[in-house]
Amino acid sequence: MLVRDSREGDIPALTAIYAHWVRHGRASFELASPSDAEMARRRRAVLDQGYDHLVAETSGRLLGYAYAAAFRTRPAYRFTVENSVYVAPGLHRKGAGRALMAELIARCTAKGFRLMVAVIGDSANAASIGLHAAMGFRHAGLLPGTGWKHGQWVDTVLMTRPLGEGTASPPE
Ligand SMILES: CC(C)(COP(=O)(O)OP(=O)(O)OC[C@H]1O[C@@H](n2cnc3c(N)ncnc32)[C@H](O)[C@@H]1OP(=O)(O)O)[C@@H](O)C(=O)NCCC(=O)NCCS
């Protein structure tokens, strides 16, 4: 398995992966899946802001993707990133999520960020909570009933992971 920077040509595969989870899951609070053009615009925005946008592939087939983005835009948040990770249906539990997250954590640490936040839709999302726990994230909070999707209230689970020295030293 190879984890690499995503390319413009990966967009249709990423759109298809994300569309599945928008339609069938509650990790994303989107209700309608974005077009290729919108996914390309979002990727470009991530890169233009200096964050990483990665894919995992094997034998030329895309298994999943992950990226970092600003957690919130007010400037005191600038050493904190939020991560997103999605793996194609049917290709779970083969290590793609772990490989993507390991590379994303390494890249964000090297850039000097100090905290990664996972904002996980659905407290029943055992796969995402399990993956983040396996990558060193700890529970940081639960926002009950923040979403309404598929006819039910959906919680938001917050998990955080220090990067580098975390809060043990000033960041600059
Ligand atoms: C969450 C997700 C990215 C995990 O990707 P994955 O490639 O299946 O995960 P991996 O195979 O790398 O698993 C790594 C570790 O995560 C944990 N994990 C993964 N799936 C799990 C599950 N269903 N239940 C509990 N723990 C799980 C395990 O510790 C696992 O290690 P192990 O297989 O050695 O036990 C994938 O399930 C997914 O795309 N889900 C839908 C979208 C989503 O929820 N994205 C996260 C948005 S915040």
mmCIF file of N, CA, C and O in Angstrom, residues 20-96:
data_model
loop_
_atom_site.group_PDB
_atom_site.id
_atom_site.type_symbol
_atom_site.label_atom_id
_atom_site.label_comp_id
_atom_site.label_asym_id
_atom_site.label_seq_id
_atom_site.Cartn_x
_atom_site.Cartn_y
_atom_site.Cartn_z
ATOM 1 N N HIS A 20 -20.571 7.593 -1.015
ATOM 2 C CA HIS A 20 -21.109 6.418 -0.314
ATOM 3 C C HIS A 20 -21.371 6.753 1.145
ATOM 4 O O HIS A 20 -22.432 6.425 1.692
ATOM 5 N N TRP A 21 -20.401 7.429 1.780
ATOM 6 C CA TRP A 21 -20.536 7.684 3.221
ATOM 7 C C TRP A 21 -21.519 8.809 3.511
ATOM 8 O O TRP A 21 -22.143 8.806 4.576
ATOM 9 N N VAL A 22 -21.661 9.741 2.577
ATOM 10 C CA VAL A 22 -22.699 10.771 2.768
ATOM 11 C C VAL A 22 -24.069 10.106 2.713
ATOM 12 O O VAL A 22 -24.948 10.373 3.538
ATOM 13 N N ARG A 23 -24.258 9.196 1.750
ATOM 14 C CA ARG A 23 -25.564 8.542 1.569
ATOM 15 C C ARG A 23 -25.869 7.544 2.672
ATOM 16 O O ARG A 23 -26.992 7.467 3.165
ATOM 17 N N HIS A 24 -24.873 6.762 3.038
ATOM 18 C CA HIS A 24 -25.151 5.595 3.886
ATOM 19 C C HIS A 24 -24.641 5.707 5.314
ATOM 20 O O HIS A 24 -24.934 4.825 6.125
ATOM 21 N N GLY A 25 -23.853 6.730 5.619
ATOM 22 C CA GLY A 25 -23.292 6.859 6.968
ATOM 23 C C GLY A 25 -23.687 8.164 7.633
ATOM 24 O O GLY A 25 -24.305 9.032 7.013
ATOM 25 N N ARG A 26 -23.319 8.264 8.899
ATOM 26 C CA ARG A 26 -23.609 9.492 9.648
ATOM 27 C C ARG A 26 -22.325 10.136 10.162
ATOM 28 O O ARG A 26 -22.369 11.010 11.011
ATOM 29 N N ALA A 27 -21.164 9.692 9.620
ATOM 30 C CA ALA A 27 -19.902 10.340 10.000
ATOM 31 C C ALA A 27 -19.872 11.761 9.455
ATOM 32 O O ALA A 27 -19.408 12.689 10.106
ATOM 33 N N SER A 28 -20.338 11.919 8.211
ATOM 34 C CA SER A 28 -20.448 13.254 7.611
ATOM 35 C C SER A 28 -21.862 13.771 7.836
ATOM 36 O O SER A 28 -22.831 13.047 7.653
ATOM 37 N N PHE A 29 -21.950 15.042 8.184
ATOM 38 C CA PHE A 29 -23.265 15.664 8.378
ATOM 39 C C PHE A 29 -23.788 16.262 7.078
ATOM 40 O O PHE A 29 -24.806 16.956 7.088
ATOM 41 N N GLU A 30 -23.110 16.018 5.963
ATOM 42 C CA GLU A 30 -23.677 16.435 4.672
ATOM 43 C C GLU A 30 -24.820 15.492 4.318
ATOM 44 O O GLU A 30 -24.789 14.299 4.626
ATOM 45 N N LEU A 31 -25.810 16.046 3.612
ATOM 46 C CA LEU A 31 -26.986 15.250 3.237
ATOM 47 C C LEU A 31 -26.994 14.916 1.752
ATOM 48 O O LEU A 31 -27.626 13.943 1.342
ATOM 49 N N ALA A 32 -26.318 15.713 0.950
ATOM 50 C CA ALA A 32 -26.228 15.479 -0.504
ATOM 51 C C ALA A 32 -24.757 15.392 -0.871
ATOM 52 O O ALA A 32 -23.947 16.214 -0.418
ATOM 53 N N SER A 33 -24.402 14.384 -1.669
ATOM 54 C CA SER A 33 -22.985 14.201 -1.969
ATOM 55 C C SER A 33 -22.498 15.246 -2.974
ATOM 56 O O SER A 33 -23.197 15.545 -3.948
ATOM 57 N N PRO A 34 -21.313 15.793 -2.735
ATOM 58 C CA PRO A 34 -20.780 16.837 -3.617
ATOM 59 C C PRO A 34 -20.362 16.283 -4.980
ATOM 60 O O PRO A 34 -20.033 15.103 -5.111
ATOM 61 N N SER A 35 -20.351 17.169 -5.974
ATOM 62 C CA SER A 35 -19.917 16.821 -7.327
ATOM 63 C C SER A 35 -18.395 16.720 -7.389
ATOM 64 O O SER A 35 -17.693 17.151 -6.473
ATOM 65 N N ASP A 36 -17.905 16.205 -8.511
ATOM 66 C CA ASP A 36 -16.446 16.194 -8.740
ATOM 67 C C ASP A 36 -15.884 17.613 -8.659
ATOM 68 O O ASP A 36 -14.821 17.825 -8.074
ATOM 69 N N ALA A 37 -16.590 18.572 -9.246
ATOM 70 C CA ALA A 37 -16.089 19.953 -9.249
ATOM 71 C C ALA A 37 -15.980 20.493 -7.826
ATOM 72 O O ALA A 37 -15.002 21.172 -7.476
ATOM 73 N N GLU A 38 -16.965 20.191 -7.003
ATOM 74 C CA GLU A 38 -16.933 20.661 -5.618
ATOM 75 C C GLU A 38 -15.812 19.954 -4.833
ATOM 76 O O GLU A 38 -15.114 20.580 -4.029
ATOM 77 N N MET A 39 -15.640 18.648 -5.078
ATOM 78 C CA MET A 39 -14.555 17.933 -4.393
ATOM 79 C C MET A 39 -13.195 18.492 -4.819
ATOM 80 O O MET A 39 -12.284 18.615 -4.001
ATOM 81 N N ALA A 40 -13.065 18.845 -6.101
ATOM 82 C CA ALA A 40 -11.812 19.434 -6.591
ATOM 83 C C ALA A 40 -11.588 20.798 -5.942
ATOM 84 O O ALA A 40 -10.460 21.134 -5.552
ATOM 85 N N ARG A 41 -12.652 21.576 -5.808
ATOM 86 C CA ARG A 41 -12.530 22.896 -5.170
ATOM 87 C C ARG A 41 -12.099 22.743 -3.708
ATOM 88 O O ARG A 41 -11.232 23.465 -3.231
ATOM 89 N N ARG A 42 -12.676 21.785 -3.014
ATOM 90 C CA ARG A 42 -12.316 21.575 -1.609
ATOM 91 C C ARG A 42 -10.865 21.134 -1.471
ATOM 92 O O ARG A 42 -10.162 21.568 -0.557
ATOM 93 N N ARG A 43 -10.435 20.225 -2.353
ATOM 94 C CA ARG A 43 -9.027 19.785 -2.298
ATOM 95 C C ARG A 43 -8.103 20.962 -2.519
ATOM 96 O O ARG A 43 -7.113 21.133 -1.807
ATOM 97 N N ARG A 44 -8.422 21.777 -3.506
ATOM 98 C CA ARG A 44 -7.583 22.928 -3.824
ATOM 99 C C ARG A 44 -7.514 23.875 -2.633
ATOM 100 O O ARG A 44 -6.452 24.409 -2.298
ATOM 101 N N ALA A 45 -8.631 24.083 -1.953
ATOM 102 C CA ALA A 45 -8.651 24.977 -0.788
ATOM 103 C C ALA A 45 -7.751 24.433 0.328
ATOM 104 O O ALA A 45 -7.021 25.190 0.983
ATOM 105 N N VAL A 46 -7.784 23.108 0.542
ATOM 106 C CA VAL A 46 -6.923 22.483 1.545
ATOM 107 C C VAL A 46 -5.455 22.759 1.202
ATOM 108 O O VAL A 46 -4.661 23.210 2.047
ATOM 109 N N LEU A 47 -5.094 22.514 -0.054
ATOM 110 C CA LEU A 47 -3.693 22.687 -0.464
ATOM 111 C C LEU A 47 -3.284 24.150 -0.421
ATOM 112 O O LEU A 47 -2.178 24.479 0.029
ATOM 113 N N ASP A 48 -4.163 25.042 -0.866
ATOM 114 C CA ASP A 48 -3.836 26.476 -0.878
ATOM 115 C C ASP A 48 -3.603 27.007 0.533
ATOM 116 O O ASP A 48 -2.871 27.978 0.722
ATOM 117 N N GLN A 49 -4.244 26.374 1.515
ATOM 118 C CA GLN A 49 -4.057 26.817 2.904
ATOM 119 C C GLN A 49 -2.866 26.120 3.567
ATOM 120 O O GLN A 49 -2.627 26.295 4.763
ATOM 121 N N GLY A 50 -2.129 25.298 2.778
ATOM 122 C CA GLY A 50 -0.897 24.705 3.287
ATOM 123 C C GLY A 50 -1.062 23.399 4.031
ATOM 124 O O GLY A 50 -0.138 22.938 4.699
ATOM 125 N N TYR A 51 -2.225 22.783 3.914
ATOM 126 C CA TYR A 51 -2.446 21.496 4.574
ATOM 127 C C TYR A 51 -2.227 20.352 3.583
ATOM 128 O O TYR A 51 -2.160 20.567 2.369
ATOM 129 N N ASP A 52 -2.155 19.124 4.107
ATOM 130 C CA ASP A 52 -1.910 17.957 3.255
ATOM 131 C C ASP A 52 -3.211 17.260 2.888
ATOM 132 O O ASP A 52 -4.160 17.212 3.681
ATOM 133 N N HIS A 53 -3.227 16.712 1.685
ATOM 134 C CA HIS A 53 -4.387 15.983 1.158
ATOM 135 C C HIS A 53 -3.829 14.703 0.543
ATOM 136 O O HIS A 53 -3.112 14.747 -0.456
ATOM 137 N N LEU A 54 -4.099 13.571 1.158
ATOM 138 C CA LEU A 54 -3.411 12.311 0.852
ATOM 139 C C LEU A 54 -4.370 11.236 0.359
ATOM 140 O O LEU A 54 -5.558 11.247 0.719
ATOM 141 N N VAL A 55 -3.849 10.300 -0.422
ATOM 142 C CA VAL A 55 -4.613 9.105 -0.786
ATOM 143 C C VAL A 55 -3.783 7.869 -0.465
ATOM 144 O O VAL A 55 -2.559 7.924 -0.415
ATOM 145 N N ALA A 56 -4.488 6.738 -0.247
ATOM 146 C CA ALA A 56 -3.835 5.436 -0.124
ATOM 147 C C ALA A 56 -4.236 4.630 -1.348
ATOM 148 O O ALA A 56 -5.419 4.621 -1.725
ATOM 149 N N GLU A 57 -3.274 3.989 -1.983
ATOM 150 C CA GLU A 57 -3.592 3.179 -3.163
ATOM 151 C C GLU A 57 -2.820 1.870 -3.124
ATOM 152 O O GLU A 57 -1.784 1.766 -2.489
ATOM 153 N N THR A 58 -3.386 0.900 -3.808
ATOM 154 C CA THR A 58 -2.692 -0.359 -3.990
ATOM 155 C C THR A 58 -2.975 -0.832 -5.404
ATOM 156 O O THR A 58 -4.127 -0.809 -5.838
ATOM 157 N N SER A 59 -1.932 -1.181 -6.125
ATOM 158 C CA SER A 59 -2.035 -1.606 -7.533
ATOM 159 C C SER A 59 -2.886 -0.622 -8.339
ATOM 160 O O SER A 59 -3.730 -1.030 -9.141
ATOM 161 N N GLY A 60 -2.704 0.667 -8.102
ATOM 162 C CA GLY A 60 -3.408 1.681 -8.869
ATOM 163 C C GLY A 60 -4.847 1.919 -8.444
ATOM 164 O O GLY A 60 -5.521 2.788 -8.992
ATOM 165 N N ARG A 61 -5.322 1.182 -7.444
ATOM 166 C CA ARG A 61 -6.702 1.376 -6.970
ATOM 167 C C ARG A 61 -6.711 2.210 -5.700
ATOM 168 O O ARG A 61 -5.962 1.909 -4.755
ATOM 169 N N LEU A 62 -7.536 3.260 -5.680
ATOM 170 C CA LEU A 62 -7.592 4.112 -4.505
ATOM 171 C C LEU A 62 -8.410 3.452 -3.395
ATOM 172 O O LEU A 62 -9.552 3.044 -3.612
ATOM 173 N N LEU A 63 -7.801 3.351 -2.210
ATOM 174 C CA LEU A 63 -8.471 2.734 -1.065
ATOM 175 C C LEU A 63 -9.173 3.764 -0.195
ATOM 176 O O LEU A 63 -10.157 3.454 0.467
ATOM 177 N N GLY A 64 -8.618 4.975 -0.171
ATOM 178 C CA GLY A 64 -9.199 5.992 0.695
ATOM 179 C C GLY A 64 -8.383 7.262 0.642
ATOM 180 O O GLY A 64 -7.380 7.343 -0.071
ATOM 181 N N TYR A 65 -8.838 8.242 1.414
ATOM 182 C CA TYR A 65 -8.140 9.525 1.438
ATOM 183 C C TYR A 65 -8.248 10.161 2.813
ATOM 184 O O TYR A 65 -9.124 9.796 3.616
ATOM 185 N N ALA A 66 -7.351 11.094 3.059
ATOM 186 C CA ALA A 66 -7.356 11.822 4.331
ATOM 187 C C ALA A 66 -6.768 13.193 4.090
ATOM 188 O O ALA A 66 -5.922 13.369 3.199
ATOM 189 N N TYR A 67 -7.234 14.147 4.874
ATOM 190 C CA TYR A 67 -6.656 15.486 4.748
ATOM 191 C C TYR A 67 -6.773 16.222 6.071
ATOM 192 O O TYR A 67 -7.536 15.825 6.962
ATOM 193 N N ALA A 68 -5.977 17.288 6.174
ATOM 194 C CA ALA A 68 -6.044 18.173 7.334
ATOM 195 C C ALA A 68 -6.631 19.502 6.876
ATOM 196 O O ALA A 68 -6.578 19.844 5.696
ATOM 197 N N ALA A 69 -7.188 20.209 7.843
ATOM 198 C CA ALA A 69 -7.745 21.536 7.552
ATOM 199 C C ALA A 69 -7.741 22.319 8.852
ATOM 200 O O ALA A 69 -7.506 21.756 9.933
ATOM 201 N N ALA A 70 -8.003 23.609 8.750
ATOM 202 C CA ALA A 70 -8.093 24.412 9.966
ATOM 203 C C ALA A 70 -9.221 23.860 10.846
ATOM 204 O O ALA A 70 -10.292 23.532 10.330
ATOM 205 N N PHE A 71 -8.981 23.777 12.144
ATOM 206 C CA PHE A 71 -10.052 23.365 13.063
ATOM 207 C C PHE A 71 -11.097 24.469 13.125
ATOM 208 O O PHE A 71 -12.287 24.226 12.927
ATOM 209 N N ARG A 72 -10.649 25.684 13.415
ATOM 210 C CA ARG A 72 -11.511 26.858 13.332
ATOM 211 C C ARG A 72 -10.643 27.993 12.815
ATOM 212 O O ARG A 72 -9.414 27.914 12.883
ATOM 213 N N THR A 73 -11.264 29.027 12.298
ATOM 214 C CA THR A 73 -10.480 30.013 11.532
ATOM 215 C C THR A 73 -9.882 31.138 12.385
ATOM 216 O O THR A 73 -8.951 31.802 11.938
ATOM 217 N N ARG A 74 -10.380 31.392 13.583
ATOM 218 C CA ARG A 74 -9.807 32.475 14.401
ATOM 219 C C ARG A 74 -8.330 32.163 14.660
ATOM 220 O O ARG A 74 -7.964 31.012 14.919
ATOM 221 N N PRO A 75 -7.459 33.188 14.611
ATOM 222 C CA PRO A 75 -6.014 32.935 14.529
ATOM 223 C C PRO A 75 -5.381 32.205 15.706
ATOM 224 O O PRO A 75 -4.366 31.522 15.530
ATOM 225 N N ALA A 76 -5.944 32.328 16.907
ATOM 226 C CA ALA A 76 -5.328 31.599 18.023
ATOM 227 C C ALA A 76 -5.448 30.084 17.858
ATOM 228 O O ALA A 76 -4.744 29.321 18.528
ATOM 229 N N TYR A 77 -6.300 29.631 16.940
ATOM 230 C CA TYR A 77 -6.434 28.192 16.659
ATOM 231 C C TYR A 77 -5.363 27.684 15.675
ATOM 232 O O TYR A 77 -5.426 26.545 15.239
ATOM 233 N N ARG A 78 -4.401 28.560 15.307
ATOM 234 C CA ARG A 78 -3.578 28.218 14.138
ATOM 235 C C ARG A 78 -2.654 27.019 14.327
ATOM 236 O O ARG A 78 -2.093 26.536 13.341
ATOM 237 N N PHE A 79 -2.427 26.551 15.556
ATOM 238 C CA PHE A 79 -1.593 25.360 15.737
ATOM 239 C C PHE A 79 -2.441 24.094 15.891
ATOM 240 O O PHE A 79 -1.929 23.035 16.249
ATOM 241 N N THR A 80 -3.717 24.214 15.637
ATOM 242 C CA THR A 80 -4.640 23.079 15.752
ATOM 243 C C THR A 80 -5.200 22.735 14.374
ATOM 244 O O THR A 80 -5.636 23.630 13.650
ATOM 245 N N VAL A 81 -5.171 21.455 14.029
ATOM 246 C CA VAL A 81 -5.751 21.012 12.755
ATOM 247 C C VAL A 81 -6.875 20.015 13.022
ATOM 248 O O VAL A 81 -6.866 19.304 14.034
ATOM 249 N N GLU A 82 -7.809 19.971 12.101
ATOM 250 C CA GLU A 82 -8.860 18.945 12.118
ATOM 251 C C GLU A 82 -8.564 17.959 11.007
ATOM 252 O O GLU A 82 -8.180 18.366 9.899
ATOM 253 N N ASN A 83 -8.730 16.686 11.282
ATOM 254 C CA ASN A 83 -8.478 15.675 10.237
ATOM 255 C C ASN A 83 -9.785 15.078 9.729
ATOM 256 O O ASN A 83 -10.794 15.067 10.436
ATOM 257 N N SER A 84 -9.713 14.589 8.497
ATOM 258 C CA SER A 84 -10.811 13.814 7.908
ATOM 259 C C SER A 84 -10.214 12.584 7.239
ATOM 260 O O SER A 84 -9.133 12.677 6.635
ATOM 261 N N VAL A 85 -10.904 11.443 7.326
ATOM 262 C CA VAL A 85 -10.390 10.209 6.709
ATOM 263 C C VAL A 85 -11.568 9.347 6.263
ATOM 264 O O VAL A 85 -12.519 9.144 7.018
ATOM 265 N N TYR A 86 -11.508 8.879 5.033
ATOM 266 C CA TYR A 86 -12.573 8.051 4.464
ATOM 267 C C TYR A 86 -11.938 6.909 3.675
ATOM 268 O O TYR A 86 -11.055 7.138 2.848
ATOM 269 N N VAL A 87 -12.421 5.704 3.900
ATOM 270 C CA VAL A 87 -11.929 4.515 3.191
ATOM 271 C C VAL A 87 -13.089 3.911 2.396
ATOM 272 O O VAL A 87 -14.241 3.924 2.864
ATOM 273 N N ALA A 88 -12.789 3.414 1.219
ATOM 274 C CA ALA A 88 -13.818 2.910 0.308
ATOM 275 C C ALA A 88 -14.592 1.761 0.944
ATOM 276 O O ALA A 88 -14.013 0.920 1.646
ATOM 277 N N PRO A 89 -15.913 1.714 0.695
ATOM 278 C CA PRO A 89 -16.711 0.604 1.229
ATOM 279 C C PRO A 89 -16.170 -0.728 0.717
ATOM 280 O O PRO A 89 -15.747 -0.842 -0.428
ATOM 281 N N GLY A 90 -16.159 -1.703 1.578
ATOM 282 C CA GLY A 90 -15.671 -3.030 1.180
ATOM 283 C C GLY A 90 -14.170 -3.190 1.327
ATOM 284 O O GLY A 90 -13.648 -4.286 1.137
ATOM 285 N N LEU A 91 -13.474 -2.100 1.657
ATOM 286 C CA LEU A 91 -12.012 -2.187 1.780
ATOM 287 C C LEU A 91 -11.555 -1.842 3.193
ATOM 288 O O LEU A 91 -10.429 -1.435 3.424
ATOM 289 N N HIS A 92 -12.478 -2.021 4.111
ATOM 290 C CA HIS A 92 -12.172 -1.682 5.495
ATOM 291 C C HIS A 92 -11.335 -2.747 6.168
ATOM 292 O O HIS A 92 -11.283 -3.885 5.750
ATOM 293 N N ARG A 93 -10.724 -2.305 7.225
ATOM 294 C CA ARG A 93 -9.974 -3.165 8.149
ATOM 295 C C ARG A 93 -8.795 -3.835 7.451
ATOM 296 O O ARG A 93 -8.379 -4.928 7.810
ATOM 297 N N LYS A 94 -8.262 -3.124 6.433
ATOM 298 C CA LYS A 94 -7.071 -3.623 5.745
ATOM 299 C C LYS A 94 -5.879 -2.695 5.989
ATOM 300 O O LYS A 94 -4.850 -2.806 5.330
ATOM 301 N N GLY A 95 -6.050 -1.747 6.894
ATOM 302 C CA GLY A 95 -4.925 -0.898 7.269
ATOM 303 C C GLY A 95 -4.836 0.434 6.540
ATOM 304 O O GLY A 95 -3.916 1.212 6.790
ATOM 305 N N ALA A 96 -5.776 0.727 5.631
ATOM 306 C CA ALA A 96 -5.691 1.987 4.874
ATOM 307 C C ALA A 96 -5.886 3.198 5.786
ATOM 308 O O ALA A 96 -5.149 4.192 5.687
#
